[in-house]
PDB file of C-alpha atoms in Angstrom:
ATOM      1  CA  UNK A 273      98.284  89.386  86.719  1.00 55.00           C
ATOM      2  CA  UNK A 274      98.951  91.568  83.591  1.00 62.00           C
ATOM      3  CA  UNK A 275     102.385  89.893  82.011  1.00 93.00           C
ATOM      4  CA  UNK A 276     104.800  92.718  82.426  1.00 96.00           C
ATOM      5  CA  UNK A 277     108.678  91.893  83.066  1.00 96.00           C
ATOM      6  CA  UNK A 278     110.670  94.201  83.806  1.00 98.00           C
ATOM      7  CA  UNK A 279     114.827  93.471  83.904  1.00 97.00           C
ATOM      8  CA  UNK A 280     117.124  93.728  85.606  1.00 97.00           C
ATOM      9  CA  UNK A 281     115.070  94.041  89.115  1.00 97.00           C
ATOM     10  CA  UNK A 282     118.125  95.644  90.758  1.00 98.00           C
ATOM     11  CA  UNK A 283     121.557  97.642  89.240  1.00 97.00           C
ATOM     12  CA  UNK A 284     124.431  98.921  90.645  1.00 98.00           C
ATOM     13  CA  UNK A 285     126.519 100.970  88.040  1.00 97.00           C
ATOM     14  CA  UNK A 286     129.147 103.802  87.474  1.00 97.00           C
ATOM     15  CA  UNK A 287     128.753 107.395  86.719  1.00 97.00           C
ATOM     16  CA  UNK A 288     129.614 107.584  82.578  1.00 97.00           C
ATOM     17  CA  UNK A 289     128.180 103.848  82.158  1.00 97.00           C
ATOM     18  CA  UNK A 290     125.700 103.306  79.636  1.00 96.00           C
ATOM     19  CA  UNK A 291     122.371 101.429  81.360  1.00 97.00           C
ATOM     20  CA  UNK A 292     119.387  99.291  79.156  1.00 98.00           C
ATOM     21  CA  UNK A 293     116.605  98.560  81.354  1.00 98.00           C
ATOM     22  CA  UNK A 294     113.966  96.476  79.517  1.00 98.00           C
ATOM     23  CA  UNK A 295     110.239  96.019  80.167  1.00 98.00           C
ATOM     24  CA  UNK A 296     108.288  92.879  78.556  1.00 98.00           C
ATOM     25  CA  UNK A 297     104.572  92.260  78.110  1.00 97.00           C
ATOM     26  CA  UNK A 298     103.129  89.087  76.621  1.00 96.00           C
ATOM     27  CA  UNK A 299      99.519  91.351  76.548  1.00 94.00           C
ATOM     28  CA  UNK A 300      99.900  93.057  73.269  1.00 94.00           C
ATOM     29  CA  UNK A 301      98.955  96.464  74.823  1.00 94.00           C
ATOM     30  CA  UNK A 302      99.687  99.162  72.219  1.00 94.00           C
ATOM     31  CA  UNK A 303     101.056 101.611  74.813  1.00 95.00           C
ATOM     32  CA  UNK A 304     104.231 101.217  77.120  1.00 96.00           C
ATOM     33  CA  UNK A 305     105.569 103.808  79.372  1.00 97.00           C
ATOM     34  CA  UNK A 306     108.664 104.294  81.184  1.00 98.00           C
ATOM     35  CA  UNK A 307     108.517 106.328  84.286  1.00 98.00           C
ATOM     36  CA  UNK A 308     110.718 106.996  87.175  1.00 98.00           C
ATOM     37  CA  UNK A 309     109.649 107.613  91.082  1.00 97.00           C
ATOM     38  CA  UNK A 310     111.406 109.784  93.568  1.00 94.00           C
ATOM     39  CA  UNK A 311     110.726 110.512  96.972  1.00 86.00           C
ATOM     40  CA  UNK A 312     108.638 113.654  97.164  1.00 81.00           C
ATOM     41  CA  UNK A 313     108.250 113.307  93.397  1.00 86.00           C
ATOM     42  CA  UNK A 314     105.672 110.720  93.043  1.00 90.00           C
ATOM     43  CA  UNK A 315     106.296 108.942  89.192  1.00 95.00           C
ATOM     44  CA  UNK A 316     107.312 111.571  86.638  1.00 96.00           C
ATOM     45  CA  UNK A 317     106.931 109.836  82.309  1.00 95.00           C
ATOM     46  CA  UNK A 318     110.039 109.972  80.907  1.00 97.00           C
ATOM     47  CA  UNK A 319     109.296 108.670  77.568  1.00 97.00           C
ATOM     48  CA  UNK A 320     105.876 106.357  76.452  1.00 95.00           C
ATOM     49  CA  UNK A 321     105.179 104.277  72.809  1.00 96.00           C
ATOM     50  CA  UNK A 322     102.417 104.081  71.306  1.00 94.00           C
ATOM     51  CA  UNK A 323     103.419 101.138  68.572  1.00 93.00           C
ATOM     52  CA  UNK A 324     106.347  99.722  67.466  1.00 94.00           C
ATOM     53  CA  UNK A 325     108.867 102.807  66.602  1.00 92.00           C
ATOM     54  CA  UNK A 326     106.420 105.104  67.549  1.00 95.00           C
ATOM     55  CA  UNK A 327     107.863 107.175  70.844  1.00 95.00           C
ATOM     56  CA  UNK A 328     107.431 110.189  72.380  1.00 94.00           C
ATOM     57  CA  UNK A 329     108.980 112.111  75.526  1.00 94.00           C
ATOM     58  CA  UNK A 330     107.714 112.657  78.705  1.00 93.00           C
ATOM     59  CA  UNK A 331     107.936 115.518  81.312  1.00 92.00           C
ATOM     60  CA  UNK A 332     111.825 113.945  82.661  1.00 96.00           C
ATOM     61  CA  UNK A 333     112.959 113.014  79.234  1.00 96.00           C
ATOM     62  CA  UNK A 334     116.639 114.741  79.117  1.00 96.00           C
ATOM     63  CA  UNK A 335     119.648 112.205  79.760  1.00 96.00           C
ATOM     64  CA  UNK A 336     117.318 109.123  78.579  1.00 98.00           C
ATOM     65  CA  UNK A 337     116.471 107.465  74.813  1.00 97.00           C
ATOM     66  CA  UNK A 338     114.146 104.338  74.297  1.00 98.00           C
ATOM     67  CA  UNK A 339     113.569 102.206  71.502  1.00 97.00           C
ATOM     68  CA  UNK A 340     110.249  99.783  70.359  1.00 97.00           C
ATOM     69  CA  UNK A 341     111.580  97.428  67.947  1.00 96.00           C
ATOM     70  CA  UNK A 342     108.673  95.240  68.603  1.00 96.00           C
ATOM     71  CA  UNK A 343     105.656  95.373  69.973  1.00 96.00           C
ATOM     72  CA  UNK A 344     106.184  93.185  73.129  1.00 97.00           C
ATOM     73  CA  UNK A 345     109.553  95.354  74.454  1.00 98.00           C
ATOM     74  CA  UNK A 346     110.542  98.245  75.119  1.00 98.00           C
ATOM     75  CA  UNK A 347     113.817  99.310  76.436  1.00 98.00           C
ATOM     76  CA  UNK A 348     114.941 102.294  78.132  1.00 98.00           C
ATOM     77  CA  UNK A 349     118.550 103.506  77.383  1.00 98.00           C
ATOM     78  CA  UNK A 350     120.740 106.024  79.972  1.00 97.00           C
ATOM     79  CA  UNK A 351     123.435 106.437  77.455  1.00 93.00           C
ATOM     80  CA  UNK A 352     126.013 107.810  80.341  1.00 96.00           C
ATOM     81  CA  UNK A 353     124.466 107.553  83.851  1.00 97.00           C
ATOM     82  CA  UNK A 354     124.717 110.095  86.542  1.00 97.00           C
ATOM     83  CA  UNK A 355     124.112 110.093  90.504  1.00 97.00           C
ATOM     84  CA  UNK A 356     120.839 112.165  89.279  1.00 97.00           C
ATOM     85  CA  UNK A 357     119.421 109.180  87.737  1.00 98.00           C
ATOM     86  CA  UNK A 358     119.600 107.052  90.591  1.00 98.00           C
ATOM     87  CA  UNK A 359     115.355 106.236  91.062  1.00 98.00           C
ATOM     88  CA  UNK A 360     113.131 102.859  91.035  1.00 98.00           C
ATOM     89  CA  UNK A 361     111.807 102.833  86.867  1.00 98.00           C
ATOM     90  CA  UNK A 362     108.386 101.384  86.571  1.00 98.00           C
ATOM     91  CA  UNK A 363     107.222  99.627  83.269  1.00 98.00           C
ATOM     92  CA  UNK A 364     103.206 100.433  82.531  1.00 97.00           C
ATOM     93  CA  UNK A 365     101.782  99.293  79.759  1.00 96.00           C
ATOM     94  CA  UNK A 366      98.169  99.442  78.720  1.00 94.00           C
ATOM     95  CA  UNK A 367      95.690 100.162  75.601  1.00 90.00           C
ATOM     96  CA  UNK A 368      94.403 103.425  74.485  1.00 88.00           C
ATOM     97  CA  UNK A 369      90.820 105.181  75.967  1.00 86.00           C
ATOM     98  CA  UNK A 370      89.301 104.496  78.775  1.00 87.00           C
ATOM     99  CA  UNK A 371      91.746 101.234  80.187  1.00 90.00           C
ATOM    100  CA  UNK A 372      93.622 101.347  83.203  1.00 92.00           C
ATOM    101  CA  UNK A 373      97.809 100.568  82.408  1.00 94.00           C
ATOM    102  CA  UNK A 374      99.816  97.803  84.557  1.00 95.00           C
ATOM    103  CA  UNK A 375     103.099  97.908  86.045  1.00 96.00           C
ATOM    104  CA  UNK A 376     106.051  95.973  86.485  1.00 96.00           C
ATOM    105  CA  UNK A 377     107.684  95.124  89.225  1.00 96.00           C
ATOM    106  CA  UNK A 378     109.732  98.136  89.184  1.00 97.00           C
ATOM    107  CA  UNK A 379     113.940  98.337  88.855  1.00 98.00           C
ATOM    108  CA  UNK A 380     115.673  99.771  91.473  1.00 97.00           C
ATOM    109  CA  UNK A 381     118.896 101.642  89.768  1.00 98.00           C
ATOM    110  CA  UNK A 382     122.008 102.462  91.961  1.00 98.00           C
ATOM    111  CA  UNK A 383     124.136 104.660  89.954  1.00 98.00           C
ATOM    112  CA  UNK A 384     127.701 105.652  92.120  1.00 97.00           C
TER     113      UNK A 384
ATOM    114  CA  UNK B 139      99.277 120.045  78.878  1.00 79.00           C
ATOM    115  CA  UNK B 140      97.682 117.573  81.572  1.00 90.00           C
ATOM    116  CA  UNK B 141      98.819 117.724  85.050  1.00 94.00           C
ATOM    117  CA  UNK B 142      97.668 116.068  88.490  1.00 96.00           C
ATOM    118  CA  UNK B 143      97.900 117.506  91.648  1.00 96.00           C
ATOM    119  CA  UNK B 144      97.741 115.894  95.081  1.00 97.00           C
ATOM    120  CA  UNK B 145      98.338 118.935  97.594  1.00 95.00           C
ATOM    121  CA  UNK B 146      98.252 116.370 100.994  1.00 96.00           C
ATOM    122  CA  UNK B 147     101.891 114.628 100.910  1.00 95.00           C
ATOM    123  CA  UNK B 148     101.080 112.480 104.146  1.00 96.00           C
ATOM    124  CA  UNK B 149      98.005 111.874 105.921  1.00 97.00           C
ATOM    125  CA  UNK B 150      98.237 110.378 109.286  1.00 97.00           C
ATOM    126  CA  UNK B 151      95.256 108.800 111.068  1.00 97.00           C
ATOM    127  CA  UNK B 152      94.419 106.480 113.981  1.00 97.00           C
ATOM    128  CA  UNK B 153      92.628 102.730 113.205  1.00 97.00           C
ATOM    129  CA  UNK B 154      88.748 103.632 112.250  1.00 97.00           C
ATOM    130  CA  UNK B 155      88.839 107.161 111.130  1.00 98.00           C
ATOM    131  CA  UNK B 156      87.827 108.265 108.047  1.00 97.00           C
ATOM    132  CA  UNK B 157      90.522 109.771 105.393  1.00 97.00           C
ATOM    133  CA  UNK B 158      90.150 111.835 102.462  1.00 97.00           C
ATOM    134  CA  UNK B 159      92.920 112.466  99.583  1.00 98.00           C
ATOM    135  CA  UNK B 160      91.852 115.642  96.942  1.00 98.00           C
ATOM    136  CA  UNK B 161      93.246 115.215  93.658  1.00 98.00           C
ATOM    137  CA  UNK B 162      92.729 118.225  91.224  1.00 98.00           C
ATOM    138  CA  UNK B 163      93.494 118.346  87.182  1.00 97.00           C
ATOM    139  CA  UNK B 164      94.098 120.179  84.852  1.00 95.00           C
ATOM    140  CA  UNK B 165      93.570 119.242  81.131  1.00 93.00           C
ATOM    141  CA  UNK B 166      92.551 120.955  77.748  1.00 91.00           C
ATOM    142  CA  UNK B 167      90.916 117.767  76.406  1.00 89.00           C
ATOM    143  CA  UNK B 168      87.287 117.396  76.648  1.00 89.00           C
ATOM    144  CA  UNK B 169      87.326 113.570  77.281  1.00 92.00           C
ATOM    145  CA  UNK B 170      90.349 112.367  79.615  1.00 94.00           C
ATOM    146  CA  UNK B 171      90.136 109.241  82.115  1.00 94.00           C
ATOM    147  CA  UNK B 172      91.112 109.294  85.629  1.00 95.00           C
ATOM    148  CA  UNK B 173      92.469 106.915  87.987  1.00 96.00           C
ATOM    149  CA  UNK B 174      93.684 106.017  91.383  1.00 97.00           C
ATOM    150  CA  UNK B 175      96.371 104.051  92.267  1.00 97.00           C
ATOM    151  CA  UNK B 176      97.610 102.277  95.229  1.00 97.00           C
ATOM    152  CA  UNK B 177     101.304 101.280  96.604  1.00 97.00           C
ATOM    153  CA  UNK B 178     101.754  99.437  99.604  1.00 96.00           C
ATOM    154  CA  UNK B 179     105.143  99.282 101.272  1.00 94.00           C
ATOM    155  CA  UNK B 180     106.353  96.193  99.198  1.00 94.00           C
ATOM    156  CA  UNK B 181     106.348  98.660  96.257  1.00 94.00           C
ATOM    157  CA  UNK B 182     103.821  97.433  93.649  1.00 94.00           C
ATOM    158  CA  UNK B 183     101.194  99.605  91.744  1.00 96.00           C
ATOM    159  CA  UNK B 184      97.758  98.080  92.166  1.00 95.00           C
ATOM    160  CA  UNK B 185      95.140 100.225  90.109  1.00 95.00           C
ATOM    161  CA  UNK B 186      91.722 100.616  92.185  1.00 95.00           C
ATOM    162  CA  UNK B 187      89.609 102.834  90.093  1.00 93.00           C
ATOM    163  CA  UNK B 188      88.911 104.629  86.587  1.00 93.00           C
ATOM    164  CA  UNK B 189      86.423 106.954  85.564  1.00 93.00           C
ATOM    165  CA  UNK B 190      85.725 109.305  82.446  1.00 91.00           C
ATOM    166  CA  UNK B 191      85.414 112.711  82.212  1.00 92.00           C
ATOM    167  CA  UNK B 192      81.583 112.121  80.844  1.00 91.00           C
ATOM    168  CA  UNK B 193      80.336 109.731  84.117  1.00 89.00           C
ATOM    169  CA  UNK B 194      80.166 112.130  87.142  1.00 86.00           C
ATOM    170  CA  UNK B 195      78.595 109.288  89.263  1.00 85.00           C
ATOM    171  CA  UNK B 196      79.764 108.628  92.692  1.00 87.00           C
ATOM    172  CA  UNK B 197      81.331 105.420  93.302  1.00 87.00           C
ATOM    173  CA  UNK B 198      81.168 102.984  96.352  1.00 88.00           C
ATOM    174  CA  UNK B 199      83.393  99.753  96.427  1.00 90.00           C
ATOM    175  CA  UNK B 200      83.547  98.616 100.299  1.00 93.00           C
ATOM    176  CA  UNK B 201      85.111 101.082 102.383  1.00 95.00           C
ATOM    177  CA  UNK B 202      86.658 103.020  99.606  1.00 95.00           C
ATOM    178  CA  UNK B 203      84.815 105.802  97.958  1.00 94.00           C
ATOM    179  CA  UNK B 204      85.263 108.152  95.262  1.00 94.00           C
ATOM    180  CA  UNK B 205      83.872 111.530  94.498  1.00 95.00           C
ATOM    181  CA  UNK B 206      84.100 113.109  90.828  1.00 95.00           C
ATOM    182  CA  UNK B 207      83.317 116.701  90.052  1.00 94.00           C
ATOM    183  CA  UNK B 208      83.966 118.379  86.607  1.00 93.00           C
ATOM    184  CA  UNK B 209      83.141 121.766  87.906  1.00 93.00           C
ATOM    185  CA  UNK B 210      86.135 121.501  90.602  1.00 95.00           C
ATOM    186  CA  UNK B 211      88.284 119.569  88.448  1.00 96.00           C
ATOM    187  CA  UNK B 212      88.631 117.188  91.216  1.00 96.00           C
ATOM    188  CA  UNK B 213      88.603 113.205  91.890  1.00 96.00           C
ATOM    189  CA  UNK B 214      88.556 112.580  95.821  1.00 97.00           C
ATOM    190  CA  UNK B 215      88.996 109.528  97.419  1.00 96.00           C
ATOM    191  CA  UNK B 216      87.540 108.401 100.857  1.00 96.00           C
ATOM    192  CA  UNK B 217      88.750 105.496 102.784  1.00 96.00           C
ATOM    193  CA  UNK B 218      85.931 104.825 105.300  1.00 97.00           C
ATOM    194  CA  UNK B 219      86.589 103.067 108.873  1.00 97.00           C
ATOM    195  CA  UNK B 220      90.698 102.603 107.723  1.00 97.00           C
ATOM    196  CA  UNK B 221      92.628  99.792 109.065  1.00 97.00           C
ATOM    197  CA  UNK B 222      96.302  99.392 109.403  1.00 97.00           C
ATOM    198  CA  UNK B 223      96.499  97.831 106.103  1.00 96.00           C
ATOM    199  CA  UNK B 224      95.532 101.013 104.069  1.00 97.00           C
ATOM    200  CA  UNK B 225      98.972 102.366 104.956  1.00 97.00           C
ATOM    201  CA  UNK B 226     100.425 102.895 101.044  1.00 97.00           C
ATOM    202  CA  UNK B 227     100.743 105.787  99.238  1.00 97.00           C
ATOM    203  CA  UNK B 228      97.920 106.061  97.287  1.00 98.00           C
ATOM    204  CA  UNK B 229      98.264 108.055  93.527  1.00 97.00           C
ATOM    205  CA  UNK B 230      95.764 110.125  91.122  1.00 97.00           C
ATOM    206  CA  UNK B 231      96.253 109.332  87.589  1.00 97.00           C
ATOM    207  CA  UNK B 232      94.887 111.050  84.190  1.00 95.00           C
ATOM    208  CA  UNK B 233      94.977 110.087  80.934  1.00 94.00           C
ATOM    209  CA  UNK B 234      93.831 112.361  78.033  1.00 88.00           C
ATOM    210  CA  UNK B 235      91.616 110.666  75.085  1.00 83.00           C
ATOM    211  CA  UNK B 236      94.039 112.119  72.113  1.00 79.00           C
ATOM    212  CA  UNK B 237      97.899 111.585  73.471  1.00 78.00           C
ATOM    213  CA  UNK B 238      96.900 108.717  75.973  1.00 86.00           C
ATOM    214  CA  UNK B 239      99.720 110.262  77.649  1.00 89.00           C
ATOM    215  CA  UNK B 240      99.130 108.940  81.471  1.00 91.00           C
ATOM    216  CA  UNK B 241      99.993 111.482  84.012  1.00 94.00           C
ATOM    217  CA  UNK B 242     100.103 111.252  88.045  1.00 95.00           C
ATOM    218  CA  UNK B 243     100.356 113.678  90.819  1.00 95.00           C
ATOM    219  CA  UNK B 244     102.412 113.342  93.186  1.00 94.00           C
ATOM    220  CA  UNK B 245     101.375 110.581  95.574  1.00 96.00           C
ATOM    221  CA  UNK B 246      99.948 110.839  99.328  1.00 97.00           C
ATOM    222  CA  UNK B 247     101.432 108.525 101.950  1.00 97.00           C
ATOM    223  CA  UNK B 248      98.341 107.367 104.133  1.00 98.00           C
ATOM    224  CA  UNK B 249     100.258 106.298 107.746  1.00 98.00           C
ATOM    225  CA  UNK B 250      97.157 104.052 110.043  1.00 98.00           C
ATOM    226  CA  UNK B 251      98.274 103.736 112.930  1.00 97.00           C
ATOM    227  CA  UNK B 252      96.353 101.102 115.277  1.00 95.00           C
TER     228      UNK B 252
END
């Protein structure tokens, strides 16, 4: 198995909270992605790295930041969380061209 | 932009029959990767396929098969003979060769029943 972690595997949280979910690889794959799923939605990016720093947003970017301080992590940040946000967040990570990414586990965020 | 369509939201079939989920793309790059995906009901992704946009060959693993064709834009996949334990929902995924930016449609959930 590819060595993704993502944490925590389950929140409950507030409307106006901030939230830091953080996704782990000990694969040194240059790319890491964030995405959400949604029933009827299927998984939408919301933002993706490509090194360490190096971000860019995704199609379901608004209300979310990120940050890749090092290769290995990259954390997702909802800065003030809203009933809207409430979705399971997948981790992927994987290298550039033709290379299939890995998930996580997948956290399952509550937000009330 | 890239985007991924899967136009069947839920397939529903008896044990043994054959299924078939269409996924169609769209993409401006002239070399792009595709994928397929599975989820079973405990929630994991487990990847099952790739292919680039340059090998238009056919693909057989088991009872899963997969169909490419450039001039359609489209990478189908055929379970063959399903059982009870294909019930997931099963995604299309692209990637283009410039952004790497990996995009998926929207997922079809495959119900077997026995």
């Amino acid at each position: 198995d590819a060595g993704i972690t993502q944490s925590p595997r389950h929140k409950v949280t507030e409307t106006g909270t901030p939230v830091t979910l953080r996704c782990h690889q000990t694969e040194n794959h240059r790319y890491m992605y964030w995405y959400r799923q949604d029933p009827g939605h299927g998984l939408r990016l919301i933002h993706y790295s490509y090194g360490v720093k190096d971000t860019d947003k995704g199609e379901v970017s608004d209300g979310y930041s990120v940050s890749r301080s090092k290769t290995e992590d990259f954390l997702l940040t909802l800065e003030s969380a809203t009933s809207s946000q409430t979705s399971v967040y997948f981790c992927a990570i994987s290298d550039p061209g033709y290379t299939e990414a890995f998930f996580g586990q997948g956290t399952r965020l509550t937000v009330v | 932009a890239q985007k991924v369509t899967q136009a069947q939201t839920e397939i529903s079939v008896v044990e043994k029959e054959d299924v078939t989920l269409d996924c169609v793309y769209e993409t401006r790059d002239t070399t792009y990767y595709l994928f397929w995906y599975k989820q079973p009901p405990s929630g994991e992704l487990v990847f099952l396929i790739r292919r680039n946009s340059f090998d238009e060959q056919n693909e057989i693993s088991g009872r899963y098969s997969w169909n490419f064709q450039k001039s359609t834009s489209s990478f189908n996949f055929t379970i063959t003979a399903s059982q009870v334990v294909d019930s997931a929902v099963y995604f299309c995924a692209m990637k283009g060769a410039a952004g790497n930016k990996l995009t998926f449609g929207g997922g079809t959930r495959v119900l077997v029943k026995p």
